[in-house]
PDB file of C-alpha atoms and ligand atoms in Angstrom:
ATOM      1  CA  UNK A1451      64.395  64.409  19.107  1.00  0.00           C
ATOM      2  CA  UNK A1452      64.091  64.158  15.325  1.00  0.00           C
ATOM      3  CA  UNK A1453      66.879  64.617  12.748  1.00  0.00           C
ATOM      4  CA  UNK A1454      66.524  67.734  10.573  1.00  0.00           C
ATOM      5  CA  UNK A1455      67.243  65.585   7.554  1.00  0.00           C
ATOM      6  CA  UNK A1456      66.262  61.996   8.159  1.00  0.00           C
ATOM      7  CA  UNK A1457      67.958  59.936   5.487  1.00  0.00           C
ATOM      8  CA  UNK A1458      65.718  56.903   6.024  1.00  0.00           C
ATOM      9  CA  UNK A1459      62.473  58.834   5.380  1.00  0.00           C
ATOM     10  CA  UNK A1460      62.819  58.427   1.621  1.00  0.00           C
ATOM     11  CA  UNK A1461      64.091  54.852   1.532  1.00  0.00           C
ATOM     12  CA  UNK A1462      62.094  52.200  -0.258  1.00  0.00           C
ATOM     13  CA  UNK A1463      63.016  48.663  -1.354  1.00  0.00           C
ATOM     14  CA  UNK A1464      65.306  50.228  -3.944  1.00  0.00           C
ATOM     15  CA  UNK A1465      65.115  47.502  -6.577  1.00  0.00           C
ATOM     16  CA  UNK A1466      62.566  46.009  -8.888  1.00  0.00           C
ATOM     17  CA  UNK A1467      60.369  43.501  -7.017  1.00  0.00           C
ATOM     18  CA  UNK A1468      59.719  40.398  -9.111  1.00  0.00           C
ATOM     19  CA  UNK A1469      56.336  38.588  -8.985  1.00  0.00           C
ATOM     20  CA  UNK A1470      54.874  41.538  -7.099  1.00  0.00           C
ATOM     21  CA  UNK A1471      51.257  40.415  -7.267  1.00  0.00           C
ATOM     22  CA  UNK A1472      51.988  37.005  -5.719  1.00  0.00           C
ATOM     23  CA  UNK A1473      54.202  38.529  -3.043  1.00  0.00           C
ATOM     24  CA  UNK A1474      51.528  41.075  -2.142  1.00  0.00           C
ATOM     25  CA  UNK A1475      48.997  38.274  -1.667  1.00  0.00           C
ATOM     26  CA  UNK A1476      51.135  36.505   0.960  1.00  0.00           C
ATOM     27  CA  UNK A1477      52.071  39.866   2.468  1.00  0.00           C
ATOM     28  CA  UNK A1478      48.373  40.599   2.998  1.00  0.00           C
ATOM     29  CA  UNK A1479      47.848  37.158   4.549  1.00  0.00           C
ATOM     30  CA  UNK A1480      50.656  37.824   7.049  1.00  0.00           C
ATOM     31  CA  UNK A1481      49.372  41.307   7.893  1.00  0.00           C
ATOM     32  CA  UNK A1482      45.907  39.886   8.620  1.00  0.00           C
ATOM     33  CA  UNK A1483      47.407  37.588  11.289  1.00  0.00           C
ATOM     34  CA  UNK A1484      48.979  40.317  13.438  1.00  0.00           C
ATOM     35  CA  UNK A1485      47.406  40.922  16.862  1.00  0.00           C
ATOM     36  CA  UNK A1486      47.696  43.952  19.115  1.00  0.00           C
ATOM     37  CA  UNK A1487      50.579  43.715  21.606  1.00  0.00           C
ATOM     38  CA  UNK A1488      52.600  41.143  19.657  1.00  0.00           C
ATOM     39  CA  UNK A1489      56.339  41.062  19.143  1.00  0.00           C
ATOM     40  CA  UNK A1490      56.995  39.962  15.545  1.00  0.00           C
ATOM     41  CA  UNK A1491      60.138  38.398  14.134  1.00  0.00           C
ATOM     42  CA  UNK A1492      60.698  39.879  10.685  1.00  0.00           C
ATOM     43  CA  UNK A1493      62.958  38.211   8.136  1.00  0.00           C
ATOM     44  CA  UNK A1494      64.630  39.805   5.139  1.00  0.00           C
ATOM     45  CA  UNK A1495      64.020  40.147   1.421  1.00  0.00           C
ATOM     46  CA  UNK A1496      61.368  41.792  -0.716  1.00  0.00           C
ATOM     47  CA  UNK A1497      58.478  39.541   0.395  1.00  0.00           C
ATOM     48  CA  UNK A1498      59.149  40.275   4.070  1.00  0.00           C
ATOM     49  CA  UNK A1499      59.482  43.956   3.223  1.00  0.00           C
ATOM     50  CA  UNK A1500      56.080  43.965   1.494  1.00  0.00           C
ATOM     51  CA  UNK A1501      54.522  42.168   4.475  1.00  0.00           C
ATOM     52  CA  UNK A1502      55.967  44.830   6.787  1.00  0.00           C
ATOM     53  CA  UNK A1503      54.395  47.554   4.607  1.00  0.00           C
ATOM     54  CA  UNK A1504      50.998  45.855   4.872  1.00  0.00           C
ATOM     55  CA  UNK A1505      51.404  45.423   8.637  1.00  0.00           C
ATOM     56  CA  UNK A1506      52.278  49.126   8.968  1.00  0.00           C
ATOM     57  CA  UNK A1507      49.012  50.023   7.207  1.00  0.00           C
ATOM     58  CA  UNK A1508      47.069  48.067   9.841  1.00  0.00           C
ATOM     59  CA  UNK A1509      49.155  49.519  12.686  1.00  0.00           C
ATOM     60  CA  UNK A1510      48.281  53.026  11.544  1.00  0.00           C
ATOM     61  CA  UNK A1511      44.601  52.366  10.825  1.00  0.00           C
ATOM     62  CA  UNK A1512      43.856  50.319  13.946  1.00  0.00           C
ATOM     63  CA  UNK A1513      46.391  51.963  16.276  1.00  0.00           C
ATOM     64  CA  UNK A1514      48.031  48.597  17.024  1.00  0.00           C
ATOM     65  CA  UNK A1515      50.933  48.450  19.447  1.00  0.00           C
ATOM     66  CA  UNK A1516      53.525  46.002  18.142  1.00  0.00           C
ATOM     67  CA  UNK A1517      57.295  45.519  18.312  1.00  0.00           C
ATOM     68  CA  UNK A1518      59.611  43.971  15.738  1.00  0.00           C
ATOM     69  CA  UNK A1519      62.785  41.921  15.974  1.00  0.00           C
ATOM     70  CA  UNK A1520      64.561  42.238  12.630  1.00  0.00           C
ATOM     71  CA  UNK A1521      67.195  40.262  10.762  1.00  0.00           C
ATOM     72  CA  UNK A1522      68.732  42.962   8.585  1.00  0.00           C
ATOM     73  CA  UNK A1523      69.397  46.680   8.325  1.00  0.00           C
ATOM     74  CA  UNK A1524      66.980  47.062   5.423  1.00  0.00           C
ATOM     75  CA  UNK A1525      64.085  45.899   7.623  1.00  0.00           C
ATOM     76  CA  UNK A1526      65.320  47.785  10.711  1.00  0.00           C
ATOM     77  CA  UNK A1527      65.422  50.990   8.673  1.00  0.00           C
ATOM     78  CA  UNK A1528      61.981  50.319   7.204  1.00  0.00           C
ATOM     79  CA  UNK A1529      60.646  49.849  10.760  1.00  0.00           C
ATOM     80  CA  UNK A1530      62.257  53.166  11.730  1.00  0.00           C
ATOM     81  CA  UNK A1531      60.597  54.922   8.815  1.00  0.00           C
ATOM     82  CA  UNK A1532      57.233  53.320   9.630  1.00  0.00           C
ATOM     83  CA  UNK A1533      57.609  54.151  13.345  1.00  0.00           C
ATOM     84  CA  UNK A1534      57.404  50.506  14.380  1.00  0.00           C
ATOM     85  CA  UNK A1535      59.601  50.053  17.453  1.00  0.00           C
ATOM     86  CA  UNK A1536      62.325  47.410  17.252  1.00  0.00           C
ATOM     87  CA  UNK A1537      63.745  45.160  19.944  1.00  0.00           C
ATOM     88  CA  UNK A1538      66.835  42.938  20.131  1.00  0.00           C
ATOM     89  CA  UNK A1539      66.894  39.177  20.563  1.00  0.00           C
ATOM     90  CA  UNK A1540      69.197  39.674  23.555  1.00  0.00           C
ATOM     91  CA  UNK A1541      66.187  40.730  25.612  1.00  0.00           C
ATOM     92  CA  UNK A1542      63.143  40.105  23.419  1.00  0.00           C
ATOM     93  CA  UNK A1543      61.548  36.998  21.904  1.00  0.00           C
ATOM     94  CA  UNK A1544      59.119  37.018  18.988  1.00  0.00           C
ATOM     95  CA  UNK A1545      55.600  35.642  19.429  1.00  0.00           C
ATOM     96  CA  UNK A1546      55.973  34.470  15.844  1.00  0.00           C
ATOM     97  CA  UNK A1547      58.146  35.140  12.814  1.00  0.00           C
ATOM     98  CA  UNK A1548      57.756  35.469   9.068  1.00  0.00           C
ATOM     99  CA  UNK A1549      60.483  35.309   6.461  1.00  0.00           C
ATOM    100  CA  UNK A1550      61.023  34.648   2.756  1.00  0.00           C
ATOM    101  CA  UNK A1551      62.992  31.894   1.036  1.00  0.00           C
ATOM    102  CA  UNK A1552      64.921  31.319  -2.173  1.00  0.00           C
ATOM    103  CA  UNK A1553      63.984  27.656  -2.546  1.00  0.00           C
ATOM    104  CA  UNK A1554      61.507  25.349  -0.776  1.00  0.00           C
ATOM    105  CA  UNK A1555      61.596  21.608  -1.398  1.00  0.00           C
ATOM    106  CA  UNK A1556      58.690  19.128  -1.004  1.00  0.00           C
ATOM    107  CA  UNK A1557      59.729  18.463   2.650  1.00  0.00           C
ATOM    108  CA  UNK A1558      59.714  22.221   3.364  1.00  0.00           C
ATOM    109  CA  UNK A1559      63.483  22.379   3.688  1.00  0.00           C
ATOM    110  CA  UNK A1560      64.824  25.722   2.502  1.00  0.00           C
ATOM    111  CA  UNK A1561      67.647  27.641   0.946  1.00  0.00           C
ATOM    112  CA  UNK A1562      67.775  31.225   2.196  1.00  0.00           C
ATOM    113  CA  UNK A1563      70.367  33.973   2.177  1.00  0.00           C
ATOM    114  CA  UNK A1564      70.230  35.647  -1.239  1.00  0.00           C
ATOM    115  CA  UNK A1565      70.246  38.843   0.836  1.00  0.00           C
ATOM    116  CA  UNK A1566      73.208  37.671   2.935  1.00  0.00           C
ATOM    117  CA  UNK A1567      71.253  37.730   6.200  1.00  0.00           C
ATOM    118  CA  UNK A1568      71.035  33.958   6.843  1.00  0.00           C
ATOM    119  CA  UNK A1569      72.844  33.996  10.186  1.00  0.00           C
ATOM    120  CA  UNK A1570      70.359  36.334  11.868  1.00  0.00           C
ATOM    121  CA  UNK A1571      67.496  34.692   9.975  1.00  0.00           C
ATOM    122  CA  UNK A1572      68.400  31.274  11.390  1.00  0.00           C
ATOM    123  CA  UNK A1573      68.881  32.733  14.857  1.00  0.00           C
ATOM    124  CA  UNK A1574      65.456  34.351  14.734  1.00  0.00           C
ATOM    125  CA  UNK A1575      63.691  31.276  13.348  1.00  0.00           C
ATOM    126  CA  UNK A1576      65.299  29.099  16.029  1.00  0.00           C
ATOM    127  CA  UNK A1577      64.234  31.600  18.690  1.00  0.00           C
ATOM    128  CA  UNK A1578      60.638  31.783  17.535  1.00  0.00           C
ATOM    129  CA  UNK A1579      57.862  29.393  18.615  1.00  0.00           C
ATOM    130  CA  UNK A1580      56.274  29.618  15.141  1.00  0.00           C
ATOM    131  CA  UNK A1581      57.581  30.669  11.718  1.00  0.00           C
ATOM    132  CA  UNK A1582      55.721  31.299   8.476  1.00  0.00           C
ATOM    133  CA  UNK A1583      57.713  31.197   5.247  1.00  0.00           C
ATOM    134  CA  UNK A1584      56.165  33.488   2.652  1.00  0.00           C
ATOM    135  CA  UNK A1585      57.094  32.821  -0.933  1.00  0.00           C
ATOM    136  CA  UNK A1586      55.851  33.137  -4.485  1.00  0.00           C
ATOM    137  CA  UNK A1587      55.361  29.954  -6.525  1.00  0.00           C
ATOM    138  CA  UNK A1588      58.761  30.239  -8.262  1.00  0.00           C
ATOM    139  CA  UNK A1589      60.420  29.248  -4.972  1.00  0.00           C
ATOM    140  CA  UNK A1590      58.929  25.730  -4.944  1.00  0.00           C
ATOM    141  CA  UNK A1591      61.504  23.218  -6.259  1.00  0.00           C
ATOM    142  CA  UNK A1592      61.677  19.424  -6.487  1.00  0.00           C
ATOM    143  CA  UNK A1593      65.177  19.440  -4.924  1.00  0.00           C
ATOM    144  CA  UNK A1594      67.252  22.098  -3.175  1.00  0.00           C
ATOM    145  CA  UNK A1595      70.062  23.672  -5.172  1.00  0.00           C
ATOM    146  CA  UNK A1596      68.288  23.730  -8.530  1.00  0.00           C
ATOM    147  CA  UNK A1597      68.179  27.506  -8.923  1.00  0.00           C
ATOM    148  CA  UNK A1598      70.229  28.916  -6.049  1.00  0.00           C
ATOM    149  CA  UNK A1599      73.596  28.232  -4.449  1.00  0.00           C
ATOM    150  CA  UNK A1600      73.854  27.546  -0.719  1.00  0.00           C
ATOM    151  CA  UNK A1601      75.299  30.724   0.816  1.00  0.00           C
ATOM    152  CA  UNK A1602      77.876  30.188   3.553  1.00  0.00           C
ATOM    153  CA  UNK A1603      78.921  33.110   5.779  1.00  0.00           C
ATOM    154  CA  UNK A1604      82.620  32.850   6.585  1.00  0.00           C
ATOM    155  CA  UNK A1605      84.973  34.632   8.990  1.00  0.00           C
ATOM    156  CA  UNK A1606      87.321  36.469   6.559  1.00  0.00           C
ATOM    157  CA  UNK A1607      90.606  34.841   7.615  1.00  0.00           C
ATOM    158  CA  UNK A1608      89.038  31.400   7.317  1.00  0.00           C
ATOM    159  CA  UNK A1609      88.028  31.920   3.674  1.00  0.00           C
ATOM    160  CA  UNK A1610      90.533  29.594   1.982  1.00  0.00           C
ATOM    161  CA  UNK A1611      90.332  26.976   4.719  1.00  0.00           C
ATOM    162  CA  UNK A1612      86.529  26.866   4.526  1.00  0.00           C
ATOM    163  CA  UNK A1613      86.532  26.641   0.710  1.00  0.00           C
ATOM    164  CA  UNK A1614      89.052  23.775   0.904  1.00  0.00           C
ATOM    165  CA  UNK A1615      87.076  21.943   3.611  1.00  0.00           C
ATOM    166  CA  UNK A1616      83.785  22.364   1.709  1.00  0.00           C
ATOM    167  CA  UNK A1617      85.373  20.841  -1.403  1.00  0.00           C
ATOM    168  CA  UNK A1618      86.855  17.941   0.599  1.00  0.00           C
ATOM    169  CA  UNK A1619      83.719  17.153   2.599  1.00  0.00           C
ATOM    170  CA  UNK A1620      80.833  17.813   0.202  1.00  0.00           C
ATOM    171  CA  UNK A1621      82.420  18.027  -3.263  1.00  0.00           C
ATOM    172  CA  UNK A1622      80.234  20.875  -4.570  1.00  0.00           C
ATOM    173  CA  UNK A1623      80.139  21.709  -8.290  1.00  0.00           C
ATOM    174  CA  UNK A1624      81.361  25.280  -7.777  1.00  0.00           C
ATOM    175  CA  UNK A1625      82.312  27.628  -4.953  1.00  0.00           C
ATOM    176  CA  UNK A1626      82.274  31.368  -5.602  1.00  0.00           C
ATOM    177  CA  UNK A1627      83.113  34.313  -3.391  1.00  0.00           C
ATOM    178  CA  UNK A1628      80.087  36.639  -3.489  1.00  0.00           C
ATOM    179  CA  UNK A1629      81.071  40.028  -4.866  1.00  0.00           C
ATOM    180  CA  UNK A1630      79.555  43.323  -3.729  1.00  0.00           C
ATOM    181  CA  UNK A1631      77.364  45.588  -5.807  1.00  0.00           C
ATOM    182  CA  UNK A1632      78.057  49.269  -5.257  1.00  0.00           C
ATOM    183  CA  UNK A1633      81.467  48.539  -3.728  1.00  0.00           C
ATOM    184  CA  UNK A1634      84.650  47.072  -5.201  1.00  0.00           C
ATOM    185  CA  UNK A1635      85.656  43.643  -3.982  1.00  0.00           C
ATOM    186  CA  UNK A1636      83.734  41.037  -1.994  1.00  0.00           C
ATOM    187  CA  UNK A1637      80.398  41.498  -0.274  1.00  0.00           C
ATOM    188  CA  UNK A1638      80.794  42.135   3.468  1.00  0.00           C
ATOM    189  CA  UNK A1639      77.885  40.951   5.588  1.00  0.00           C
ATOM    190  CA  UNK A1640      76.307  42.985   8.387  1.00  0.00           C
ATOM    191  CA  UNK A1641      78.456  40.874  10.713  1.00  0.00           C
ATOM    192  CA  UNK A1642      81.686  41.849   8.912  1.00  0.00           C
ATOM    193  CA  UNK A1643      82.141  38.492   7.184  1.00  0.00           C
ATOM    194  CA  UNK A1644      82.360  37.094   3.631  1.00  0.00           C
ATOM    195  CA  UNK A1645      79.905  34.883   1.759  1.00  0.00           C
ATOM    196  CA  UNK A1646      80.755  31.814  -0.308  1.00  0.00           C
ATOM    197  CA  UNK A1647      78.031  30.774  -2.760  1.00  0.00           C
ATOM    198  CA  UNK A1648      78.225  27.005  -3.059  1.00  0.00           C
ATOM    199  CA  UNK A1649      76.578  25.255  -6.018  1.00  0.00           C
ATOM    200  CA  UNK A1650      75.627  21.595  -5.558  1.00  0.00           C
ATOM    201  CA  UNK A1651      74.344  18.910  -7.925  1.00  0.00           C
ATOM    202  CA  UNK A1652      72.980  17.110  -4.885  1.00  0.00           C
ATOM    203  CA  UNK A1653      72.535  18.311  -1.284  1.00  0.00           C
ATOM    204  CA  UNK A1654      72.601  15.460   1.250  1.00  0.00           C
ATOM    205  CA  UNK A1655      70.507  15.785   4.427  1.00  0.00           C
ATOM    206  CA  UNK A1656      73.634  16.047   6.586  1.00  0.00           C
ATOM    207  CA  UNK A1657      74.984  19.002   4.558  1.00  0.00           C
ATOM    208  CA  UNK A1658      73.738  21.701   6.945  1.00  0.00           C
ATOM    209  CA  UNK A1659      75.491  20.090   9.937  1.00  0.00           C
ATOM    210  CA  UNK A1660      78.623  19.228   7.925  1.00  0.00           C
ATOM    211  CA  UNK A1661      78.986  22.839   6.776  1.00  0.00           C
ATOM    212  CA  UNK A1662      78.359  24.218  10.266  1.00  0.00           C
ATOM    213  CA  UNK A1663      81.129  22.011  11.715  1.00  0.00           C
ATOM    214  CA  UNK A1664      83.822  23.601   9.553  1.00  0.00           C
ATOM    215  CA  UNK A1665      85.895  26.046  11.619  1.00  0.00           C
ATOM    216  CA  UNK A1666      85.351  29.578  10.345  1.00  0.00           C
ATOM    217  CA  UNK A1667      81.784  29.020   9.150  1.00  0.00           C
ATOM    218  CA  UNK A1668      79.403  31.409  10.869  1.00  0.00           C
ATOM    219  CA  UNK A1669      76.247  29.923   9.327  1.00  0.00           C
ATOM    220  CA  UNK A1670      74.825  28.589   6.087  1.00  0.00           C
ATOM    221  CA  UNK A1671      71.565  29.322   4.281  1.00  0.00           C
ATOM    222  CA  UNK A1672      70.478  25.669   4.438  1.00  0.00           C
ATOM    223  CA  UNK A1673      67.424  25.054   6.632  1.00  0.00           C
ATOM    224  CA  UNK A1674      66.840  21.302   6.558  1.00  0.00           C
ATOM    225  CA  UNK A1675      63.857  19.927   8.447  1.00  0.00           C
ATOM    226  CA  UNK A1676      62.882  23.105  10.305  1.00  0.00           C
ATOM    227  CA  UNK A1677      59.424  23.427  11.778  1.00  0.00           C
ATOM    228  CA  UNK A1678      58.059  26.100   9.442  1.00  0.00           C
ATOM    229  CA  UNK A1679      54.685  26.671   7.798  1.00  0.00           C
ATOM    230  CA  UNK A1680      54.728  27.655   4.144  1.00  0.00           C
ATOM    231  CA  UNK A1681      52.346  30.372   2.903  1.00  0.00           C
ATOM    232  CA  UNK A1682      52.037  30.499  -0.877  1.00  0.00           C
ATOM    233  CA  UNK A1683      49.790  32.810  -2.900  1.00  0.00           C
TER     234      UNK A1683
HETATM  235  C1  5RP B1477      67.459  37.000   2.472  1.00  0.00           C
HETATM  236  C2  5RP B1477      66.517  35.882   2.312  1.00  0.00           C
HETATM  237  C3  5RP B1477      65.202  36.189   1.659  1.00  0.00           C
HETATM  238  O1  5RP B1477      64.167  35.846   2.515  1.00  0.00           O
HETATM  239  C4  5RP B1477      65.111  35.413   0.365  1.00  0.00           C
HETATM  240  O2  5RP B1477      66.227  35.737  -0.438  1.00  0.00           O
HETATM  241  C5  5RP B1477      63.816  35.741  -0.393  1.00  0.00           C
HETATM  242  O3  5RP B1477      63.861  37.031  -0.890  1.00  0.00           O
HETATM  243  P1  5RP B1477      62.667  37.674  -1.722  1.00  0.00           P
HETATM  244  O4  5RP B1477      61.493  37.744  -0.794  1.00  0.00           O
HETATM  245  O5  5RP B1477      63.175  39.033  -2.132  1.00  0.00           O
HETATM  246  O6  5RP B1477      62.400  36.783  -2.900  1.00  0.00           O
HETATM  247  O7  5RP B1477      66.756  34.769   2.692  1.00  0.00           O
HETATM  248  O8  5RP B1477      68.661  36.606   3.107  1.00  0.00           O
END
């Protein structure tokens, strides 16, 4: 049964999309790869959103039957609006996944999580036999941490302990609690947690594991040495 007033019918990305032309190019490349019957893992962010729009065009035109496993509410809602059925990772597994990134270094290690969805993004990428990272040219950096902090999702009561342990173990330049937009106080993730944005002058290769070992850390946005293929415009 349909809602009389479906609030998601009028939703769009809701913000200005930077480097739109470049993002649309990689979005088109992703859409061209989709095959009938596939289950797709869909990451978060504006580039993933644009790719989903392009996929939906093909679904409609060619009557493709696909399913999506999503990493954030924004993409789940977009799938709902586009009538693309969604599945959960509890029972489903993607044939392949695509996702965006904030930074990509020459070894294809990544910083992700500007959108605060890095826990589910990492879970999906680890669950997927193949992942494409779609990114405009501004995301390519000579070393991680140049333009973006490393986001760390933290169980709320562990906030001060995690900040202290991060400082002791990795000596970052700055640690900031991410604040919400459109709500007073800190950002709350879809998992009910907080996010620390951690700025580094240098990110050692062991940083991802070191951060993950701190009690209270749910996940970080560092993806060091993952088996991903980068698609640039
Ligand atoms: C969200 C992410 C995004 O993939 C990343 O921030 C890139 O976003 P955009 O495609 O809007 O540049 O990791 O958590």
